[in-house]
Amino acid sequence: MQLDAPTASGSQLLDGPAGALEVVFDLPATAPVGIAVVTHPQPLLGGHAQHKVPQLLARALCEAGWLVARPNFRGVGRSAGTHDAGQGETEDVLALCQALRVACPGLRLALLGFSFGAFVQARVARALMDTGQPAWRVGLAGMPFGTVESGRRYDTPDGIADALVVQGERDTVVPLSLVFDWARPSLQPVVVVPGADHFFTGKLPVLRRLMLQHLNP
């Protein structure tokens, strides 16, 4: 994938591993402090780059000086291909990360994802770690593991370095117990937002603050 450093906010079509990959860019008003790739929830349930959670995070990060890229997963928006249960989506995000690192050398890379997007970002983070080029920070919210409410099963990799994991206390889509099952082997701390459901309804400002603190310590 080839990409010139983005010069304006908006949607672009890039040449991804499965064909066209639509990416929404949010550019800060000043020179960027880093690159943040933000991914959206389950496409089979209507998830897309403009979903309220990734959009909220993207705008917050952009205001904080980050260059933000929000890809639409395969088969969503103008992106080519079909849903690939995380495998192809991981390939696409890895290709995007590599292209952004080449186009914007020297900038640190952060990965943020919500729900299915967090599952994909955990896979991306693990792959980057395994190649010796880890992300600087990782933020995972509402991340699925094991068999969730929909009946889908997620084998989410653990041991993700520099990760903030945020979960709602009252999440019925991905019960908190499953996230603890994921976190326990690697002793990964989990931040639990009291009273929050899967979509952090009424608690999005808390999620926003946590992610900004993690990326701007």
Coordinates of N, CA and C in Angstrom, one line a residue:
M1 N 0.8 -1.2 0.0 CA 0.0 0.0 0.0 C 0.9 1.2 0.0
Q2 N 0.6 2.2 -0.9 CA 1.3 3.4 -1.0 C 0.4 4.6 -0.5
L3 N 1.0 5.5 0.2 CA 0.2 6.6 0.8 C 1.1 7.8 0.9
D4 N 0.7 8.9 0.4 CA 1.4 10.2 0.7 C 0.8 10.7 2.0
A5 N 1.6 11.5 2.7 CA 1.2 12.1 3.9 C -0.1 12.9 3.7
P6 N -1.2 12.6 4.4 CA -2.4 13.3 4.2 C -2.3 14.8 4.4
T7 N -2.9 15.5 3.6 CA -2.8 17.0 3.7 C -4.2 17.6 4.0
A8 N -5.3 16.8 4.1 CA -6.6 17.4 4.4 C -7.4 16.3 5.0
S9 N -8.4 16.7 5.9 CA -9.3 15.7 6.5 C -10.3 15.3 5.4
G10 N -10.8 14.1 5.6 CA -11.8 13.5 4.7 C -11.5 12.1 4.4
S11 N -12.3 11.5 3.5 CA -12.2 10.1 3.1 C -11.3 10.0 1.9
Q12 N -10.5 8.9 1.9 CA -9.6 8.6 0.8 C -9.7 7.1 0.5
L13 N -9.6 6.7 -0.7 CA -9.5 5.3 -1.1 C -8.1 4.9 -1.4
L14 N -7.6 3.9 -0.6 CA -6.3 3.4 -0.8 C -6.3 2.0 -1.4
D15 N -5.2 1.6 -1.9 CA -5.1 0.3 -2.5 C -4.7 -0.7 -1.5
G16 N -5.7 -1.4 -0.9 CA -5.4 -2.3 0.2 C -5.2 -3.8 -0.3
P17 N -5.0 -4.7 0.6 CA -4.7 -6.1 0.3 C -5.9 -6.8 -0.4
A18 N -7.1 -6.3 -0.2 CA -8.3 -6.9 -0.8 C -8.9 -6.0 -1.9
G19 N -8.2 -4.9 -2.3 CA -8.8 -3.9 -3.2 C -8.9 -2.6 -2.5
A20 N -9.9 -1.8 -2.8 CA -10.0 -0.5 -2.3 C -10.2 -0.5 -0.8
L21 N -9.5 0.3 0.0 CA -9.7 0.5 1.4 C -10.0 1.9 1.7
E22 N -11.3 2.2 2.2 CA -11.7 3.5 2.5 C -11.1 3.9 3.9
V23 N -10.5 5.1 3.9 CA -9.9 5.5 5.2 C -10.4 7.0 5.4
V24 N -10.9 7.3 6.6 CA -11.3 8.6 6.9 C -10.2 9.2 7.7
F25 N -9.6 10.3 7.3 CA -8.5 11.0 8.0 C -9.0 12.2 8.7
D26 N -8.5 12.4 9.9 CA -8.7 13.6 10.7 C -7.4 14.3 11.0
L27 N -7.2 15.5 10.4 CA -5.9 16.1 10.5 C -5.9 17.2 11.6
P28 N -4.9 17.3 12.5 CA -4.9 18.3 13.5 C -4.6 19.7 12.9
A29 N -4.8 20.7 13.6 CA -4.5 22.1 13.1 C -3.1 22.4 13.0
T30 N -2.3 21.7 13.8 CA -0.8 21.9 13.9 C -0.1 20.6 13.5
A31 N 1.2 20.7 13.5 CA 2.0 19.5 13.1 C 1.6 18.3 14.1
P32 N 1.3 17.2 13.5 CA 0.9 16.1 14.4 C 1.9 15.6 15.4
V33 N 1.4 15.2 16.5 CA 2.3 14.6 17.5 C 2.5 13.1 17.4
G34 N 1.6 12.5 16.6 CA 1.7 11.1 16.3 C 0.6 10.7 15.4
I35 N 0.5 9.4 15.1 CA -0.5 8.8 14.2 C -1.3 7.8 15.1
A36 N -2.7 8.0 15.0 CA -3.6 7.1 15.7 C -4.5 6.4 14.7
V37 N -4.5 5.1 14.7 CA -5.4 4.3 13.8 C -6.6 3.9 14.7
V38 N -7.8 4.3 14.4 CA -9.0 4.0 15.2 C -9.9 3.1 14.4
T39 N -10.3 2.0 15.0 CA -11.2 1.0 14.3 C -12.6 0.8 14.9
H40 N -13.5 0.5 14.1 CA -14.9 0.5 14.4 C -15.5 -0.9 14.8
P41 N -16.7 -0.9 15.3 CA -17.3 -2.1 15.8 C -17.8 -3.0 14.6
Q42 N -18.4 -4.2 15.0 CA -18.7 -5.3 14.1 C -19.5 -4.8 12.9
P43 N -18.9 -5.0 11.7 CA -19.7 -4.6 10.5 C -21.0 -5.4 10.3
L44 N -21.0 -6.6 10.7 CA -22.2 -7.4 10.5 C -23.4 -6.9 11.4
L45 N -23.1 -6.0 12.3 CA -24.1 -5.4 13.2 C -24.2 -3.9 12.9
G46 N -23.7 -3.5 11.7 CA -23.8 -2.1 11.3 C -22.7 -1.2 11.7
G47 N -21.6 -1.7 12.1 CA -20.4 -0.9 12.5 C -19.8 -0.3 11.3
H48 N -19.3 0.9 11.5 CA -18.6 1.7 10.4 C -17.7 2.8 11.0
A49 N -16.9 3.4 10.2 CA -15.9 4.4 10.7 C -16.6 5.6 11.3
Q50 N -17.9 5.9 10.9 CA -18.6 7.1 11.5 C -19.4 6.7 12.7
H51 N -19.3 5.5 13.2 CA -20.0 5.1 14.4 C -19.6 6.1 15.5
K52 N -20.5 6.3 16.5 CA -20.3 7.3 17.5 C -19.1 7.1 18.3
V53 N -18.7 5.9 18.7 CA -17.5 5.7 19.5 C -16.2 6.0 18.8
P54 N -15.9 5.3 17.7 CA -14.7 5.7 17.0 C -14.6 7.2 16.6
Q55 N -15.8 7.7 16.2 CA -15.8 9.1 15.8 C -15.5 10.0 17.0
L56 N -16.0 9.7 18.1 CA -15.7 10.5 19.3 C -14.2 10.4 19.6
L57 N -13.7 9.2 19.6 CA -12.2 9.1 19.9 C -11.4 9.8 18.9
A58 N -11.8 9.7 17.6 CA -11.0 10.3 16.5 C -11.0 11.8 16.7
R59 N -12.1 12.4 17.0 CA -12.2 13.9 17.1 C -11.4 14.3 18.4
A60 N -11.5 13.6 19.4 CA -10.7 13.9 20.6 C -9.2 13.9 20.4
L61 N -8.8 12.9 19.7 CA -7.4 12.7 19.4 C -6.9 13.8 18.4
C62 N -7.7 14.1 17.5 CA -7.3 15.1 16.5 C -7.2 16.5 17.2
E63 N -8.1 16.8 18.1 CA -8.0 18.0 18.9 C -6.8 18.1 19.7
A64 N -6.3 16.8 20.1 CA -5.1 16.8 21.0 C -3.8 16.7 20.1
G65 N -4.0 16.8 18.8 CA -2.8 17.0 18.0 C -2.4 15.7 17.2
W66 N -3.2 14.7 17.2 CA -2.9 13.4 16.5 C -3.5 13.4 15.1
L67 N -2.7 12.9 14.2 CA -3.3 12.5 12.9 C -4.0 11.2 13.0
V68 N -5.3 11.2 12.7 CA -6.1 10.0 12.9 C -6.6 9.4 11.6
A69 N -6.5 8.1 11.6 CA -6.9 7.3 10.4 C -8.0 6.3 10.9
R70 N -9.2 6.4 10.2 CA -10.3 5.5 10.6 C -10.6 4.6 9.3
P71 N -10.1 3.4 9.2 CA -10.5 2.6 8.1 C -11.9 2.0 8.2
N72 N -12.6 1.9 7.1 CA -13.8 1.1 7.0 C -13.4 -0.3 6.7
F73 N -13.8 -1.3 7.5 CA -13.4 -2.6 7.3 C -14.0 -3.2 5.9
R74 N -13.6 -4.3 5.5 CA -14.0 -4.9 4.2 C -15.5 -5.0 4.1
G75 N -16.0 -4.5 2.9 CA -17.4 -4.5 2.7 C -18.2 -3.4 3.3
V76 N -17.5 -2.5 4.0 CA -18.2 -1.3 4.6 C -17.9 -0.1 3.9
G77 N -18.9 0.8 3.7 CA -18.7 2.0 2.9 C -18.2 1.7 1.5
R78 N -17.0 2.3 1.2 CA -16.5 2.1 -0.1 C -15.3 1.1 -0.1
S79 N -15.1 0.4 1.0 CA -14.1 -0.6 1.0 C -14.5 -1.8 0.3
A80 N -13.6 -2.4 -0.4 CA -13.9 -3.6 -1.2 C -13.8 -4.9 -0.3
G81 N -14.2 -6.0 -0.8 CA -14.1 -7.3 -0.1 C -15.3 -7.6 0.8
T82 N -15.2 -8.6 1.5 CA -16.3 -9.1 2.4 C -15.8 -9.3 3.8
H83 N -16.6 -9.3 4.8 CA -16.3 -9.5 6.1 C -15.4 -10.8 6.3
D84 N -14.3 -10.7 7.0 CA -13.4 -11.9 7.1 C -13.1 -12.3 8.6
A85 N -14.0 -11.9 9.5 CA -13.9 -12.4 10.9 C -12.7 -12.0 11.6
G86 N -12.0 -10.9 11.1 CA -10.8 -10.4 11.8 C -9.5 -10.7 11.0
Q87 N -9.5 -11.8 10.2 CA -8.2 -12.1 9.6 C -7.8 -11.1 8.5
G88 N -8.7 -10.9 7.5 CA -8.4 -9.9 6.5 C -8.4 -8.5 7.0
E89 N -9.3 -8.2 8.0 CA -9.3 -6.9 8.6 C -7.9 -6.6 9.3
T90 N -7.3 -7.6 9.9 CA -6.0 -7.4 10.5 C -5.0 -7.1 9.4
E91 N -5.0 -7.8 8.3 CA -4.1 -7.6 7.2 C -4.2 -6.1 6.7
D92 N -5.5 -5.6 6.6 CA -5.7 -4.3 6.1 C -5.1 -3.2 7.0
V93 N -5.4 -3.4 8.3 CA -4.9 -2.4 9.3 C -3.4 -2.4 9.3
L94 N -2.8 -3.6 9.3 CA -1.3 -3.7 9.3 C -0.7 -3.0 8.1
A95 N -1.4 -3.2 6.9 CA -0.9 -2.5 5.7 C -1.0 -1.0 5.8
L96 N -2.1 -0.5 6.4 CA -2.3 0.9 6.7 C -1.3 1.4 7.6
C97 N -1.0 0.7 8.7 CA 0.0 1.2 9.7 C 1.4 1.3 9.0
Q98 N 1.7 0.3 8.2 CA 3.0 0.4 7.5 C 3.1 1.6 6.6
A99 N 2.0 1.8 5.8 CA 2.0 2.9 4.9 C 2.1 4.2 5.6
L100 N 1.4 4.4 6.7 CA 1.4 5.6 7.5 C 2.8 5.8 8.1
R101 N 3.5 4.8 8.5 CA 4.8 4.9 9.1 C 5.8 5.4 8.0
V102 N 5.6 4.9 6.8 CA 6.5 5.3 5.7 C 6.2 6.8 5.3
A103 N 4.9 7.1 5.2 CA 4.5 8.4 4.8 C 4.8 9.5 5.9
C104 N 4.8 9.1 7.1 CA 5.0 10.1 8.2 C 6.1 9.5 9.1
P105 N 7.3 9.5 8.7 CA 8.4 8.9 9.4 C 8.7 9.7 10.7
G106 N 9.0 8.9 11.8 CA 9.4 9.6 13.0 C 8.2 9.8 14.0
L107 N 7.0 9.6 13.5 CA 5.8 9.8 14.3 C 5.5 8.5 15.1
R108 N 5.2 8.6 16.3 CA 4.8 7.4 17.1 C 3.4 7.0 16.7
L109 N 3.1 5.7 16.8 CA 1.9 5.0 16.3 C 1.1 4.5 17.5
A110 N -0.2 4.9 17.5 CA -1.1 4.4 18.5 C -2.3 3.7 17.8
L111 N -2.7 2.6 18.5 CA -3.8 1.8 17.9 C -5.0 1.9 18.9
L112 N -6.2 2.3 18.5 CA -7.3 2.3 19.3 C -8.5 1.6 18.6
G113 N -9.2 0.8 19.3 CA -10.3 0.1 18.7 C -11.5 -0.1 19.7
F114 N -12.7 -0.2 19.2 CA -13.9 -0.4 20.0 C -14.6 -1.7 19.5
S115 N -14.9 -2.6 20.5 CA -15.7 -3.8 20.2 C -14.9 -4.7 19.2
F116 N -15.5 -5.1 18.1 CA -14.8 -5.9 17.1 C -13.5 -5.2 16.6
G117 N -13.6 -3.8 16.6 CA -12.4 -3.1 16.2 C -11.3 -3.3 17.2
A118 N -11.6 -3.4 18.5 CA -10.6 -3.7 19.5 C -10.0 -5.1 19.4
F119 N -10.8 -6.1 19.0 CA -10.3 -7.4 18.7 C -9.3 -7.3 17.5
V120 N -9.6 -6.6 16.5 CA -8.7 -6.4 15.4 C -7.4 -5.8 15.8
Q121 N -7.5 -4.7 16.6 CA -6.4 -4.0 17.0 C -5.5 -4.8 18.0
A122 N -6.1 -5.7 18.8 CA -5.3 -6.6 19.6 C -4.4 -7.5 18.7
R123 N -5.0 -8.0 17.6 CA -4.3 -8.8 16.6 C -3.2 -8.0 15.9
V124 N -3.5 -6.8 15.6 CA -2.5 -5.9 14.9 C -1.4 -5.6 15.8
A125 N -1.7 -5.3 17.1 CA -0.7 -5.0 18.1 C 0.2 -6.2 18.3
R126 N -0.3 -7.4 18.4 CA 0.5 -8.6 18.6 C 1.4 -8.8 17.4
A127 N 0.8 -8.6 16.1 CA 1.6 -8.8 14.9 C 2.8 -7.8 14.9
L128 N 2.6 -6.6 15.3 CA 3.6 -5.6 15.2 C 4.7 -5.9 16.3
M129 N 4.2 -6.4 17.5 CA 5.2 -6.8 18.5 C 6.1 -7.9 18.0
D130 N 5.5 -8.9 17.3 CA 6.2 -10.0 16.8 C 7.2 -9.7 15.8
T131 N 7.0 -8.6 15.1 CA 8.0 -8.2 14.1 C 9.0 -7.2 14.6
G132 N 8.9 -6.8 15.9 CA 9.9 -5.9 16.5 C 9.6 -4.5 16.2
Q133 N 8.3 -4.2 15.8 CA 7.9 -2.8 15.5 C 6.6 -2.5 16.2
P134 N 6.6 -2.5 17.6 CA 5.4 -2.4 18.3 C 4.8 -1.0 18.2
A135 N 3.5 -0.9 18.4 CA 2.8 0.4 18.6 C 3.3 1.0 19.8
W136 N 3.3 2.4 19.9 CA 3.7 3.1 21.1 C 2.7 3.0 22.2
R137 N 1.4 3.0 21.8 CA 0.3 2.8 22.8 C -0.8 2.1 22.1
V138 N -1.6 1.3 22.9 CA -2.8 0.6 22.4 C -4.0 0.9 23.4
G139 N -5.1 1.2 22.8 CA -6.3 1.4 23.6 C -7.4 0.5 23.1
L140 N -8.0 -0.4 24.0 CA -9.0 -1.4 23.6 C -10.2 -1.2 24.5
A141 N -11.3 -0.9 23.9 CA -12.6 -0.7 24.6 C -13.7 -1.6 24.2
G142 N -14.3 -2.3 25.1 CA -15.4 -3.2 24.8 C -14.9 -4.4 24.0
M143 N -13.7 -4.8 24.3 CA -13.1 -5.9 23.4 C -13.7 -7.2 23.7
P144 N -14.0 -8.0 22.6 CA -14.6 -9.3 22.8 C -13.5 -10.4 23.0
F145 N -13.9 -11.4 23.8 CA -13.0 -12.6 24.0 C -13.9 -13.7 24.3
G146 N -13.6 -14.9 23.8 CA -14.4 -16.1 24.0 C -15.7 -16.0 23.2
T147 N -16.7 -16.7 23.7 CA -18.0 -16.7 23.0 C -18.9 -15.6 23.6
V148 N -19.3 -14.6 22.8 CA -20.0 -13.5 23.3 C -21.5 -13.7 23.0
E149 N -22.3 -12.6 23.3 CA -23.7 -12.7 23.2 C -24.3 -13.2 21.9
S150 N -23.6 -12.7 20.8 CA -24.1 -13.1 19.5 C -23.8 -14.5 19.1
G151 N -23.0 -15.2 19.9 CA -22.6 -16.6 19.6 C -21.3 -16.7 18.8
R152 N -20.8 -15.5 18.4 CA -19.5 -15.5 17.7 C -18.4 -15.7 18.8
R153 N -17.3 -16.4 18.3 CA -16.2 -16.7 19.2 C -14.9 -15.9 18.8
Y154 N -14.2 -15.3 19.8 CA -13.1 -14.5 19.5 C -11.9 -15.0 20.3
D155 N -10.8 -15.4 19.5 CA -9.6 -15.8 20.2 C -8.6 -14.6 20.2
T156 N -8.9 -13.7 21.1 CA -8.1 -12.5 21.2 C -6.8 -12.7 21.8
P157 N -5.7 -12.3 21.1 CA -4.3 -12.5 21.7 C -4.2 -11.6 23.0
D158 N -3.4 -12.1 23.9 CA -3.2 -11.4 25.1 C -1.7 -10.9 25.2
G159 N -1.3 -10.4 26.3 CA 0.1 -9.9 26.5 C 0.4 -8.7 25.6
I160 N -0.6 -7.8 25.4 CA -0.4 -6.7 24.5 C 0.4 -5.6 25.3
A161 N 1.5 -5.2 24.8 CA 2.3 -4.2 25.6 C 1.7 -2.8 25.5
D162 N 1.8 -2.0 26.5 CA 1.4 -0.6 26.6 C -0.1 -0.5 26.2
A163 N -0.9 -1.4 26.7 CA -2.3 -1.4 26.4 C -3.2 -0.9 27.6
L164 N -4.1 -0.1 27.2 CA -5.2 0.3 28.1 C -6.4 -0.4 27.7
V165 N -7.0 -1.2 28.6 CA -8.2 -2.0 28.4 C -9.3 -1.5 29.2
V166 N -10.4 -1.0 28.5 CA -11.5 -0.4 29.2 C -12.8 -1.2 28.9
Q167 N -13.5 -1.5 30.0 CA -14.7 -2.3 29.9 C -15.8 -1.7 30.7
G168 N -17.1 -1.9 30.2 CA -18.2 -1.4 31.0 C -18.7 -2.4 32.0
E169 N -19.0 -2.0 33.2 CA -19.4 -2.9 34.2 C -20.7 -3.7 33.8
R170 N -21.6 -3.1 33.1 CA -22.9 -3.7 32.8 C -22.9 -4.1 31.3
D171 N -21.8 -4.4 30.7 CA -21.7 -4.8 29.3 C -22.3 -6.2 29.2
T172 N -23.4 -6.3 28.5 CA -24.1 -7.7 28.2 C -23.6 -8.3 26.9
V173 N -23.1 -7.5 26.0 CA -22.6 -8.0 24.8 C -21.3 -8.8 25.0
V174 N -20.4 -8.2 25.8 CA -19.1 -8.9 26.2 C -19.1 -8.8 27.7
P175 N -19.6 -9.8 28.4 CA -19.6 -9.8 29.8 C -18.2 -9.5 30.4
L176 N -18.2 -8.8 31.5 CA -16.9 -8.5 32.2 C -16.1 -9.7 32.5
S177 N -16.8 -10.8 32.9 CA -16.1 -12.0 33.3 C -15.2 -12.5 32.1
L178 N -15.7 -12.4 30.9 CA -14.9 -12.9 29.8 C -13.6 -12.0 29.6
V179 N -13.7 -10.7 29.8 CA -12.5 -9.9 29.7 C -11.5 -10.2 30.8
F180 N -12.0 -10.5 32.0 CA -11.1 -11.0 33.1 C -10.5 -12.3 32.7
D181 N -11.2 -13.2 32.1 CA -10.6 -14.5 31.6 C -9.5 -14.2 30.7
W182 N -9.7 -13.2 29.8 CA -8.6 -12.9 28.8 C -7.4 -12.2 29.6
A183 N -7.7 -11.4 30.5 CA -6.6 -10.6 31.2 C -5.8 -11.4 32.2
R184 N -6.4 -12.4 32.8 CA -5.8 -13.1 33.9 C -4.5 -13.8 33.6
P185 N -4.3 -14.5 32.5 CA -3.0 -15.1 32.2 C -1.8 -14.2 32.2
S186 N -2.0 -13.0 31.6 CA -0.9 -12.0 31.5 C -1.0 -10.9 32.5
L187 N -1.9 -11.1 33.5 CA -2.0 -10.1 34.6 C -2.2 -8.7 34.0
Q188 N -3.0 -8.6 32.9 CA -3.3 -7.3 32.2 C -4.4 -6.5 33.1
P189 N -4.0 -5.4 33.6 CA -5.0 -4.6 34.3 C -6.2 -4.2 33.3
V190 N -7.4 -4.1 33.9 CA -8.6 -3.8 33.2 C -9.3 -2.6 33.9
V191 N -9.5 -1.5 33.2 CA -10.2 -0.4 33.8 C -11.7 -0.6 33.6
V192 N -12.5 -0.7 34.7 CA -13.9 -0.9 34.6 C -14.7 0.4 34.8
V193 N -15.5 0.8 33.9 CA -16.3 2.0 34.1 C -17.6 1.6 34.7
P194 N -17.9 2.1 36.0 CA -19.1 1.7 36.7 C -20.4 2.1 36.0
G195 N -21.3 1.1 35.9 CA -22.6 1.4 35.3 C -22.6 1.4 33.8
A196 N -21.5 1.3 33.1 CA -21.4 1.4 31.6 C -21.8 0.2 30.9
D197 N -22.6 0.3 29.8 CA -23.0 -0.8 29.0 C -21.9 -1.0 27.9
H198 N -22.2 -1.8 26.9 CA -21.2 -2.1 25.9 C -20.8 -0.8 25.1
F199 N -21.8 0.1 24.9 CA -21.6 1.3 24.1 C -21.2 2.5 24.9
F200 N -21.0 2.2 26.2 CA -20.6 3.3 27.1 C -21.7 4.5 27.1
T201 N -22.9 4.1 27.0 CA -24.0 5.0 26.9 C -24.0 5.9 28.2
G202 N -24.0 7.2 27.9 CA -23.9 8.2 29.0 C -22.5 8.2 29.7
K203 N -21.6 7.4 29.3 CA -20.3 7.3 29.9 C -19.2 7.6 28.9
L204 N -19.5 8.1 27.7 CA -18.5 8.3 26.7 C -17.5 9.4 27.1
P205 N -17.9 10.4 27.8 CA -16.8 11.3 28.3 C -15.7 10.7 29.1
V206 N -16.1 9.7 29.9 CA -15.2 8.9 30.7 C -14.2 8.1 29.8
L207 N -14.8 7.5 28.8 CA -13.9 6.7 27.9 C -13.0 7.7 27.1
R208 N -13.5 8.8 26.7 CA -12.7 9.8 26.0 C -11.5 10.2 26.9
R209 N -11.8 10.5 28.2 CA -10.8 11.0 29.1 C -9.7 9.9 29.3
L210 N -10.1 8.7 29.5 CA -9.2 7.6 29.7 C -8.2 7.4 28.6
M211 N -8.8 7.4 27.3 CA -8.0 7.2 26.2 C -7.0 8.4 26.0
L212 N -7.5 9.6 26.2 CA -6.6 10.8 26.0 C -5.5 10.7 27.1
Q213 N -5.8 10.4 28.3 CA -4.7 10.3 29.3 C -3.7 9.2 29.0
H214 N -4.2 8.1 28.3 CA -3.2 7.0 28.0 C -2.3 7.4 26.9
L215 N -2.8 8.3 25.9 CA -2.0 8.7 24.8 C -1.2 10.0 25.1
N216 N -1.6 10.7 26.1 CA -0.9 12.0 26.4 C -0.6 12.1 27.9
P217 N 0.2 11.1 28.3 CA 0.5 11.1 29.8 C 1.3 12.3 30.2

